[in-house]
Coordinates of C-alpha atoms in Angstrom, one line a residue:
Chain A
M1284 CA 0.6 20.5 -7.2
N1285 CA 3.4 18.2 -5.9
E1286 CA 4.1 15.5 -3.4
R1287 CA 6.1 17.8 -1.2
D1288 CA 3.2 20.1 -0.7
I1289 CA 0.8 17.2 0.0
A1290 CA 3.2 15.7 2.5
V1291 CA 3.6 19.1 4.3
A1292 CA -0.1 19.6 4.5
L1293 CA -0.7 16.2 6.0
Q1294 CA 2.2 16.3 8.4
Q1295 CA 1.5 19.9 9.5
R1296 CA -2.1 18.8 10.4
L1297 CA -0.7 15.9 12.4
A1298 CA 1.9 18.1 14.2
M1299 CA -0.7 20.8 15.0
Q1300 CA -2.6 18.6 17.4
E1301 CA 0.4 17.4 19.4
I1302 CA -1.0 13.9 19.8
A1303 CA 2.6 12.6 20.3
P1304 CA 6.1 13.7 19.4
L1305 CA 6.9 13.1 15.7
A1306 CA 9.9 11.7 14.0
F1307 CA 10.4 12.0 10.2
E1308 CA 12.2 10.0 7.6
N1309 CA 15.8 11.2 7.0
H1310 CA 15.6 13.1 10.3
N1311 CA 17.4 10.9 12.7
A1312 CA 15.6 11.9 15.9
A1313 CA 15.2 9.4 18.7
P1314 CA 12.4 10.8 20.7
A1315 CA 11.1 9.4 24.0
R1316 CA 8.4 6.8 23.6
P1317 CA 5.6 7.1 22.6
F1318 CA 6.2 8.9 19.3
I1319 CA 4.8 8.7 15.8
F1320 CA 7.2 7.9 12.9
V1321 CA 6.0 9.7 9.8
Q1322 CA 6.7 8.6 6.2
H1323 CA 5.2 9.9 3.0
V1324 CA 4.3 7.1 0.5
P1325 CA 3.1 8.3 -2.9
T1326 CA 1.6 5.6 -5.0
V1327 CA -0.1 6.9 -8.2
A1328 CA 0.3 10.1 -10.2
T1329 CA -1.8 10.5 -13.3
A1330 CA -2.8 13.3 -15.7
R1331 CA -6.3 13.4 -17.0
D1332 CA -5.3 15.0 -20.3
V1333 CA -2.4 14.5 -22.7
A1334 CA -1.0 18.0 -22.0
G1335 CA -0.3 16.9 -18.4
G1336 CA -3.0 18.9 -16.9
S1337 CA -5.6 17.9 -14.3
L1338 CA -3.1 16.1 -12.2
E1339 CA -4.3 13.5 -9.7
R1340 CA -2.0 12.1 -7.0
Q1341 CA -2.7 9.3 -4.6
G1342 CA -0.9 7.8 -1.7
Y1343 CA -0.8 7.6 2.0
M1344 CA 0.9 9.1 5.0
A1345 CA 2.4 6.2 7.1
A1346 CA 2.1 7.2 10.7
T1347 CA 3.6 4.4 12.8
I1348 CA 3.0 4.7 16.5
V1349 CA 6.0 3.5 18.6
V1350 CA 5.6 2.6 22.2
P1351 CA 7.9 0.8 24.7
E1352 CA 7.6 -3.0 25.0
G1353 CA 5.7 -4.2 28.0
E1354 CA 2.8 -1.8 27.7
F1355 CA -0.7 -2.7 26.7
A1356 CA -1.2 -2.2 22.9
T1357 CA -4.4 -0.3 23.7
G1358 CA -2.3 2.8 24.5
A1359 CA -1.0 2.8 21.0
M1360 CA -4.5 2.2 19.7
G1361 CA -5.7 5.3 21.6
I1362 CA -3.1 7.3 19.6
A1363 CA -4.3 5.7 16.4
I1364 CA -7.9 6.7 17.2
A1365 CA -6.7 10.3 17.7
I1366 CA -5.1 10.2 14.3
E1367 CA -8.3 8.8 12.8
L1368 CA -10.3 11.7 14.3
L1369 CA -7.9 14.2 12.9
F1370 CA -8.3 12.9 9.4
P1371 CA -12.0 12.1 8.9
V1372 CA -13.4 10.9 5.6
G1373 CA -14.1 13.9 3.4
L1374 CA -11.6 16.2 5.0
R1375 CA -10.2 18.7 2.4
L1376 CA -6.9 20.5 2.7
T1377 CA -6.1 23.2 0.3
I1378 CA -2.5 23.3 -1.1
D1379 CA -0.8 25.3 -3.7
G1380 CA -2.4 24.3 -7.0
G1381 CA -4.8 21.7 -5.7
V1382 CA -6.9 20.1 -3.0
V1383 CA -6.0 17.1 -0.9
T1384 CA -8.9 14.9 0.1
I1385 CA -9.2 12.0 2.6
P1386 CA -11.2 9.5 0.6
R1387 CA -11.6 6.7 3.2
P1388 CA -11.1 6.0 6.9
V1389 CA -7.7 5.9 8.4
Q1390 CA -6.4 2.3 8.3
Q1391 CA -4.9 0.7 11.3
R1392 CA -2.6 -2.3 10.5
T1393 CA -1.2 -5.2 12.5
G1394 CA 1.1 -4.1 15.3
F1395 CA 4.4 -5.9 15.9
Q1396 CA 7.3 -6.3 18.3
D1397 CA 10.4 -4.5 17.2
G1398 CA 13.3 -5.0 19.6
Q1399 CA 12.3 -3.0 22.7
D1400 CA 9.5 -1.3 21.0
Y1401 CA 5.9 -2.1 19.9
R1402 CA 5.0 -0.5 16.6
L1403 CA 1.4 0.1 15.4
P1404 CA 1.2 1.1 11.7
V1405 CA -1.5 3.6 10.7
Q1406 CA -2.1 4.8 7.2
V1407 CA -3.8 8.0 6.2
Y1408 CA -4.8 7.7 2.5
Y1409 CA -5.1 10.8 0.4
E1410 CA -6.2 11.8 -3.1
A1411 CA -5.1 15.1 -4.5
R1412 CA -6.5 16.9 -7.5
A1413 CA -5.3 20.0 -9.3
Chain B
M796 CA -34.9 -16.6 -31.7
G797 CA -32.5 -19.4 -31.2
T798 CA -29.8 -17.4 -32.9
F799 CA -30.5 -14.4 -30.7
A800 CA -30.3 -16.5 -27.5
A801 CA -27.1 -18.0 -28.7
D802 CA -25.7 -14.6 -29.4
V803 CA -26.6 -13.4 -26.0
R804 CA -25.0 -16.4 -24.4
A805 CA -21.9 -15.8 -26.4
L806 CA -21.8 -12.2 -25.4
V807 CA -22.3 -13.0 -21.7
Q808 CA -19.5 -15.6 -21.9
K809 CA -17.2 -13.1 -23.6
R810 CA -17.8 -10.6 -20.9
A811 CA -17.2 -13.2 -18.2
D812 CA -14.0 -14.2 -19.8
A813 CA -12.8 -10.6 -20.0
L814 CA -13.8 -9.9 -16.4
R815 CA -11.9 -13.0 -15.3
Y816 CA -8.9 -11.9 -17.3
V817 CA -8.9 -8.4 -15.9
A818 CA -9.3 -9.6 -12.3
M819 CA -6.6 -12.3 -12.6
Q820 CA -4.1 -10.1 -14.3
S821 CA -4.7 -7.1 -12.0
I822 CA -4.2 -9.2 -8.9
Q823 CA -1.0 -10.7 -10.4
D824 CA 0.2 -7.2 -11.2
V825 CA 0.0 -6.2 -7.6
V826 CA 1.8 -9.2 -6.3
E827 CA 4.4 -9.1 -9.0
A828 CA 5.1 -5.4 -8.2
A829 CA 5.4 -6.2 -4.5
Q830 CA 8.0 -8.9 -5.4
Q831 CA 10.1 -6.5 -7.5
P832 CA 13.5 -6.8 -5.8
Q833 CA 15.9 -4.1 -4.8
L834 CA 19.4 -4.9 -3.4
G835 CA 19.3 -4.5 0.3
I836 CA 21.2 -1.9 2.2
T837 CA 23.2 -4.7 3.9
K838 CA 24.4 -5.8 0.5
G839 CA 25.7 -2.4 -0.5
A840 CA 22.6 -0.8 -2.1
A841 CA 23.2 2.9 -2.9
S842 CA 19.6 3.9 -2.7
F843 CA 16.4 3.1 -0.8
V844 CA 13.4 2.5 -2.9
V845 CA 9.9 2.5 -1.5
G846 CA 7.6 -0.1 -3.1
K847 CA 10.2 -2.7 -3.8
I848 CA 11.1 -5.7 -1.7
P849 CA 14.7 -5.5 -0.3
V850 CA 16.8 -8.6 -1.1
A851 CA 19.8 -9.7 0.9
E852 CA 19.7 -13.5 1.1
G853 CA 16.3 -13.7 -0.5
E854 CA 14.5 -15.0 2.5
L855 CA 11.8 -12.3 2.6
R856 CA 11.0 -12.6 -1.1
A857 CA 10.9 -16.4 -0.9
S858 CA 8.6 -16.3 2.1
L859 CA 5.6 -15.3 0.0
R860 CA 2.7 -17.7 0.7
A861 CA -0.1 -17.6 -1.8
Q862 CA -3.5 -19.3 -1.4
L863 CA -6.8 -19.2 -3.2
L864 CA -9.3 -19.8 -0.4
G865 CA -10.5 -23.4 -0.6
G866 CA -7.4 -24.5 -2.4
A867 CA -3.9 -25.5 -1.5
A868 CA -1.3 -22.9 -0.5
A869 CA 2.0 -22.4 -2.3
T870 CA 5.2 -20.9 -0.9
G871 CA 8.0 -19.3 -2.8
A872 CA 9.0 -16.1 -4.7
E873 CA 7.0 -17.1 -7.8
S874 CA 4.2 -19.0 -6.0
Y875 CA 1.5 -16.5 -6.9
G876 CA 1.4 -17.4 -10.6
A877 CA 0.1 -20.9 -10.3
V878 CA -2.3 -19.9 -7.5
I879 CA -3.8 -17.0 -9.4
A880 CA -4.2 -19.3 -12.5
G881 CA -6.9 -21.1 -10.6
Y882 CA -9.0 -18.0 -10.0
E883 CA -12.7 -17.8 -10.8
I884 CA -14.9 -14.7 -10.5
G885 CA -15.8 -14.3 -6.8
G886 CA -12.8 -16.2 -5.5
N887 CA -10.7 -14.8 -2.6
F888 CA -6.9 -14.9 -2.2
I889 CA -4.5 -14.6 0.7
F890 CA -1.0 -13.4 0.0
E891 CA 1.3 -13.2 3.0
W892 CA 5.0 -12.9 3.6
T893 CA 5.9 -15.1 6.6
A894 CA 9.5 -14.2 7.2
P895 CA 10.0 -12.8 10.8
H896 CA 11.3 -9.5 9.4
A897 CA 8.5 -9.0 6.9
L898 CA 6.5 -6.5 9.1
P899 CA 9.6 -4.4 10.0
M900 CA 10.7 -4.3 6.4
E901 CA 7.2 -3.2 5.3
H902 CA 6.5 -0.6 8.0
G903 CA 10.0 0.4 9.3
F904 CA 11.9 -0.3 12.5
T905 CA 14.4 1.1 14.9
A906 CA 18.0 0.5 14.0
R907 CA 20.6 -0.6 16.6
N908 CA 21.9 3.0 16.8
G909 CA 18.4 4.2 17.8
S910 CA 17.6 5.9 14.4
Q911 CA 14.4 5.2 12.6
V912 CA 14.5 3.1 9.4
P913 CA 11.6 3.9 7.1
G914 CA 9.4 1.1 5.7
R915 CA 9.7 -0.3 2.2
H916 CA 5.9 -0.5 1.9
F917 CA 6.4 -3.2 -0.8
V918 CA 2.9 -4.5 0.0
G919 CA 1.0 -1.3 0.9
A920 CA 2.3 0.9 -1.9
N921 CA 1.5 -1.7 -4.6
A922 CA -1.8 -2.7 -3.1
A923 CA -2.8 1.0 -3.4
R924 CA -2.1 0.8 -7.1
F925 CA -4.7 -1.8 -7.7
S926 CA -7.1 0.6 -9.5
E927 CA -4.3 1.7 -11.8
F928 CA -3.6 -1.9 -12.7
V929 CA -7.3 -2.7 -13.3
N930 CA -7.6 0.3 -15.6
A931 CA -4.6 -0.8 -17.6
R932 CA -6.0 -4.4 -17.9
V933 CA -9.4 -3.2 -18.9
A934 CA -7.9 -1.2 -21.7
E935 CA -6.0 -4.3 -22.8
A936 CA -9.1 -6.5 -22.6
N937 CA -11.1 -3.9 -24.6
A938 CA -8.4 -4.0 -27.3
M939 CA -8.4 -7.9 -27.4
M940 CA -12.0 -8.7 -26.9
G941 CA -14.1 -5.6 -27.6
D942 CA -15.6 -3.1 -25.3
I943 CA -16.4 -4.8 -21.9
Q944 CA -17.6 -1.6 -20.1

């Protein structure tokens, strides 16, 4: 079980629903607005035994919604709701060597102006166990 | 009976002291980790590290404003230490970075050439590690003061 497989599982689920075009880190796309910029943020990796077995990994998928300036923020919030519905608490995704679980509701953070864009950060927390 | 009551009081106080220690240190661990600097890209950094605060002129790191609710706020890169020292069980803190570029640095932004710059998540990534910090401090407190679980 590794972070790559966790990231792929989450991002594939997000891509499947075609909520909005996706842009990924280190993939210099400049899609038309609105789009979702996706970044994988691992935070904790622990082993429950000294042999390194029973791995647990935690982190979040940062899915930042980017819309043009001058629009109501509620448009971006609608996309955030769609993401929240896609990753309900208790959702389990099977990956090679483990299971990824969504342990708590998707978190919407404070939106902010960024040049000619408005960005609304959304975080999808995960826990993965081997 | 008097001795038993005194023993219970001492035990309760010991546990309260240990809980306060764990809470204070864990909270400090989160903020300290969030303030861990990494040379900014504009200063020639060769790598991009998520979970550390980028430093060019130091404005972002110095914009940390720490406050224990009901008390005075302090601002500065090391402001959190003195504020956390005043913590009592049940207290609430606010930690905020007030520099205008704090949110874009945390969550990412669009560069001038139109490409997407990922976020540093110096707050989010370290806040998510709070349980890890608590577990480590509980182990430390157990070693120093006896089993508090």
